[in-house]
Amino acid sequence: MQAKLIDGKALAAQVKAEAAAETAALKKQGITPCLAVILVGEDPASQVYVRGKARDCGECGIESRVIRLPESTTQQELLALVGQLAADRAVNGILVQLPLPGHIDEKAVIDAIPPEKDVDGFSPVNVGRMQVGEPCYLPCTPAGCVRMIESTGVDIDGKHAVVIGRSNIVGKPAAILLLEKNATVTICHSHTKNLQEICRSADILVAAVGRQGFVTGDMVKPGAVVIDVGINRGPDGKLHGDVDFDAAVDKAAYITPVPGGVGPMTRAMLMKNTVQAAARQNGLA
Ligand code: NDP
């Protein structure tokens, strides 16, 4: 069986079109959603991501403010800027591009973003709200994964979902969101025993490991939905996922490509969160 591709680019275009329509409706009420993105330093990958986010904002009619700071920026200076943006009523979402230079405490900076402007969904308040099923900003990558699974028409309810990885930004929240959708969830990590066997029993397999080709074809249950979150720069200089795509594509029913899968969806979900933030801050949601 050849798996059907879950086209992240096409689905992201759909999500961004939704965000654009919601933005247009807000603008009619005199509200222009605005996302502030702070980039500290010259990391080339971060620069690409930040440019992409500004472009996405443009496509959706969202105002974007990109603030570029030198590598030498102190933690105090960065916290002061976050404080200014937090107090600025015209700014609905604040995103600090990670990683930050080593001399800055990332946690302190994330914690300084008020929960109502934390459109990345990384702050402890948003994480807690997600955990108890209260309104919050869902972290973009896991929310994008769930949307991709739902796009297949496969019912998540009652399925065995296996998430490989337990990071705070991908693995753990992906597991929580799948649990929320009534999947039976197993989280695997570097201490997991019988990982291959567990994966083979997954109706839904989410790989967020950060190792090229970690998921081999024999770890995929025939007919599974495979979501590959990994982004790894291979020895060939190209981007690869965590899943051995060529092997898994013959086993799975649905699979995401890398690139063109979870990445574009992550960006699109950020636009949705920003529009939602603008609506909520103006008492409209
Ligand atoms: P982390 O490095 O924070 O987490 C990796 C997880 O994988 C850890 O929980 C770790 O386990 C687990 N792991 C590592 N090695 C093994 C192993 N041999 N067996 C089992 N588990 C293992 O990564 P992130 O969650 O931040 O990201 C994961 C991948 O997703 C990366 O490639 C990243 O680039 C990509 N990514 C993609 C995004 C997108 O938009 N497409 C967004 C964010 C990330 P343990 O906890 O025990 O150490």
XYZ file of C-alpha atoms and ligand atoms in Angstrom:
333
model
C 0.000 0.000 0.000
C 1.290 3.465 -0.868
C 0.458 6.028 1.802
C -1.393 9.178 0.895
C 0.658 12.306 1.478
C -0.633 14.806 4.004
C 0.269 17.973 2.147
C 1.381 20.446 4.821
C 1.735 23.300 2.362
C -1.814 22.928 1.021
C -3.293 22.538 4.492
C -1.280 25.507 5.755
C -2.639 27.603 2.882
C -6.143 26.630 4.000
C -5.412 27.560 7.648
C -3.873 30.876 6.573
C -6.920 31.605 4.409
C -9.055 31.094 7.533
C -6.786 33.461 9.475
C -7.008 36.016 6.651
C -10.818 35.855 6.636
C -10.916 36.271 10.431
C -8.476 39.190 10.178
C -10.633 40.861 7.532
C -13.656 40.523 9.825
C -11.709 42.056 12.740
C -10.518 44.930 10.545
C -14.137 45.794 9.778
C -14.467 46.388 13.513
C -11.354 48.583 13.554
C -9.023 45.886 14.946
C -5.790 44.987 13.153
C -4.114 41.916 14.669
C -0.425 42.553 15.326
C 2.398 40.110 16.008
C 5.719 41.302 17.434
C 8.666 38.995 16.767
C 11.946 39.554 18.567
C 15.124 38.166 17.068
C 18.338 38.385 19.061
C 21.596 37.716 17.213
C 22.454 36.488 13.762
C 21.534 32.792 13.797
C 20.913 32.064 10.084
C 18.121 29.521 10.649
C 16.341 31.916 13.050
C 16.594 34.698 10.477
C 14.905 32.465 7.900
C 12.130 31.558 10.381
C 11.532 35.197 11.325
C 11.365 36.279 7.679
C 8.868 33.473 7.068
C 6.681 34.605 9.963
C 6.649 38.190 8.692
C 5.686 36.928 5.229
C 2.876 34.800 6.695
C 1.572 37.852 8.587
C 1.551 39.823 5.342
C -0.412 37.084 3.559
C -3.026 37.065 6.330
C -3.334 40.858 6.647
C -1.762 40.739 10.109
C 0.584 43.587 11.048
C 4.053 42.299 11.849
C 6.688 44.080 13.875
C 10.070 42.430 13.653
C 12.539 43.711 16.216
C 16.135 42.692 15.532
C 18.556 43.036 18.413
C 22.316 42.474 18.463
C 23.841 39.311 19.943
C 25.254 41.480 22.740
C 21.755 42.385 24.035
C 21.568 41.815 27.783
C 18.818 39.885 29.495
C 17.725 43.078 31.221
C 17.392 44.903 27.884
C 15.419 42.049 26.383
C 13.113 41.839 29.403
C 12.552 45.601 29.192
C 11.530 45.272 25.530
C 9.166 42.388 26.296
C 7.682 44.561 29.046
C 7.109 47.436 26.592
C 5.405 45.143 24.077
C 3.341 43.596 26.863
C 2.033 47.053 27.759
C 1.432 48.098 24.138
C -2.283 47.624 23.437
C -1.661 47.583 19.673
C 0.452 44.413 19.994
C -1.603 41.220 20.350
C 1.075 38.542 20.177
C 4.708 38.478 21.309
C 7.105 35.856 20.067
C 10.747 35.588 21.020
C 12.603 33.537 18.440
C 14.519 30.691 20.089
C 17.257 29.799 20.668
C 18.491 32.903 22.471
C 22.211 33.580 22.928
C 23.717 31.564 25.782
C 23.990 34.485 28.211
C 20.201 34.980 28.257
C 17.906 32.803 30.381
C 15.219 31.648 27.921
C 12.817 30.659 30.671
C 12.952 34.103 32.278
C 12.136 35.711 28.928
C 9.269 33.341 28.081
C 7.862 33.844 31.578
C 7.871 37.614 31.012
C 5.436 37.329 28.087
C 1.927 37.809 29.480
C -0.159 34.640 28.897
C -2.739 36.555 26.833
C -0.005 37.562 24.344
C 1.876 34.231 24.415
C 0.844 33.115 20.926
C 3.547 30.409 20.926
C 1.719 28.775 23.835
C 4.979 28.121 25.704
C 4.357 29.994 28.958
C 3.523 27.929 32.052
C 0.048 29.482 32.319
C -0.896 28.461 28.776
C 0.632 25.009 29.270
C -1.396 24.596 32.474
C -4.597 25.776 30.819
C -4.072 23.342 27.956
C -3.510 20.557 30.486
C -6.865 21.170 32.152
C -8.682 21.863 28.871
C -9.287 25.587 29.454
C -9.180 28.225 26.684
C -5.536 28.973 25.871
C -3.121 29.350 22.967
C -2.168 25.902 21.804
C 1.502 25.403 20.949
C 1.704 25.699 17.170
C 3.568 22.521 16.207
C 1.430 20.033 18.177
C -1.762 21.860 17.203
C -0.619 21.649 13.569
C 0.004 17.897 13.971
C -3.518 17.308 15.269
C -5.015 19.352 12.449
C -3.022 17.265 9.958
C -4.275 14.020 11.463
C -7.854 15.314 11.411
C -7.453 16.317 7.764
C -7.156 12.620 6.849
C -10.641 11.864 8.129
C -9.196 9.182 10.440
C -11.030 9.345 13.765
C -8.535 9.899 16.608
C -11.046 8.697 19.221
C -9.998 5.379 20.753
C -6.893 5.003 18.585
C -3.472 4.144 19.983
C -1.308 7.223 19.448
C 2.412 6.913 20.071
C 4.467 10.084 20.426
C 8.236 9.690 20.291
C 9.795 12.621 22.181
C 8.760 14.415 25.356
C 9.996 17.976 24.885
C 7.924 20.796 26.328
C 7.344 22.320 22.900
C 6.459 19.235 20.871
C 6.256 15.786 22.444
C 4.440 16.486 25.718
C 1.842 18.902 24.311
C 1.240 16.631 21.282
C 0.473 13.799 23.697
C -1.887 15.998 25.737
C -3.771 17.187 22.645
C -4.173 13.630 21.382
C -5.399 12.557 24.808
C -7.888 15.424 24.690
C -9.165 13.884 21.423
C -9.669 10.573 23.264
C -6.685 8.700 21.852
C -4.939 6.176 24.073
C -1.519 7.770 24.250
C 1.927 6.340 24.816
C 4.903 8.703 25.097
C 8.313 7.255 24.223
C 11.694 8.797 25.028
C 15.324 7.846 25.344
C 14.681 5.603 28.369
C 11.790 3.701 26.782
C 12.202 -0.042 26.558
C 10.759 -1.947 23.573
C 10.319 1.320 21.657
C 10.153 -0.441 18.294
C 7.453 -2.802 19.481
C 5.409 0.069 20.946
C 5.662 2.004 17.688
C 4.499 -1.039 15.730
C 1.228 -0.927 17.676
C 0.586 2.747 16.876
C -2.439 3.677 14.800
C -1.085 7.223 14.933
C 2.675 7.723 15.169
C 4.136 11.165 15.884
C 7.930 11.342 15.633
C 9.587 14.302 17.374
C 13.055 12.976 18.094
C 15.468 15.079 16.083
C 17.285 12.121 14.514
C 17.252 11.487 10.809
C 15.674 8.168 9.848
C 15.003 7.170 13.483
C 11.663 5.571 12.568
C 12.364 2.678 10.251
C 9.808 0.988 8.011
C 9.454 -2.017 10.348
C 8.336 0.311 13.176
C 5.271 1.433 11.234
C 1.991 -0.452 11.617
C 0.327 -1.102 8.262
C -2.364 1.550 7.768
C -0.990 3.958 10.386
C -1.056 7.751 10.223
C 2.557 8.940 10.454
C 3.372 12.517 11.422
C 7.032 13.409 11.057
C 7.933 16.484 13.108
C 11.702 16.091 12.800
C 13.809 18.582 10.906
C 17.344 17.325 10.482
C 20.031 18.641 8.170
C 21.499 15.495 6.585
C 25.055 14.889 5.404
C 23.700 15.692 1.906
C 22.924 19.219 3.109
C 19.167 18.654 2.685
C 16.386 18.597 5.282
C 15.176 15.205 6.446
C 12.586 14.045 8.938
C 12.822 11.526 11.755
C 11.055 8.918 9.643
C 12.630 6.816 6.906
C 10.079 8.123 4.433
C 10.818 5.747 1.559
C 10.272 2.708 3.785
C 7.340 4.086 5.786
C 5.416 5.272 2.733
C 4.789 1.636 1.752
C 3.329 0.772 5.170
C 1.390 3.807 6.339
C -2.031 4.939 5.160
C -1.115 8.617 5.544
C 2.259 10.272 6.006
C 3.664 13.799 6.175
C 6.655 14.736 4.019
C 9.731 16.656 5.210
C 10.026 19.379 4.107
C 6.480 20.504 3.296
C 4.721 18.796 6.185
C 4.586 19.889 9.811
C 6.830 22.952 9.241
C 4.376 25.016 7.155
C 1.518 23.979 9.465
C 3.414 25.249 12.521
C 3.704 28.679 10.909
C 0.060 28.716 9.859
C -1.129 27.861 13.380
C 0.822 30.863 14.695
C -1.304 33.090 12.465
C -4.473 31.522 13.873
C -3.254 32.123 17.430
C -2.418 35.764 16.661
C -5.871 36.443 15.232
C -7.432 34.695 18.211
C -5.325 36.872 20.549
C -6.554 40.043 18.840
C -10.167 38.894 19.117
C -9.832 37.895 22.773
C -8.034 41.086 23.788
C -10.884 43.061 22.284
C -13.535 41.021 24.054
C -14.694 39.295 20.861
C -13.878 35.666 21.699
P 14.261 17.788 21.819
O 15.690 17.479 21.537
O 13.890 18.792 22.835
O 13.534 16.409 22.224
C 13.825 15.216 21.563
C 13.099 14.093 22.252
O 13.454 12.890 21.593
C 13.478 13.925 23.733
O 12.324 13.746 24.505
C 14.360 12.689 23.740
O 14.219 11.865 24.880
C 13.843 11.910 22.545
N 14.893 11.063 22.026
C 16.132 11.421 21.623
N 16.832 10.319 21.258
C 16.017 9.263 21.451
C 16.163 7.864 21.287
N 17.297 7.320 20.834
N 15.123 7.072 21.591
C 13.973 7.593 22.050
N 13.763 8.910 22.233
C 14.783 9.730 21.942
O 13.624 18.130 20.407
P 12.267 18.915 20.024
O 11.098 18.224 20.617
O 12.436 20.358 20.223
O 12.258 18.672 18.444
C 12.210 17.382 17.889
C 12.421 17.485 16.399
O 11.363 18.242 15.844
C 13.695 18.219 15.976
O 14.170 17.630 14.780
C 13.236 19.622 15.705
O 14.058 20.284 14.772
C 11.871 19.357 15.125
N 10.928 20.448 15.263
C 10.175 20.743 14.185
C 9.235 21.738 14.227
C 8.423 21.989 13.022
O 7.795 23.032 12.937
N 8.356 21.058 12.080
C 9.033 22.544 15.437
C 9.823 22.117 16.566
C 10.741 21.103 16.458
P 14.696 12.337 26.369
O 13.665 13.319 26.827
O 14.690 11.076 27.146
O 16.050 12.950 26.188
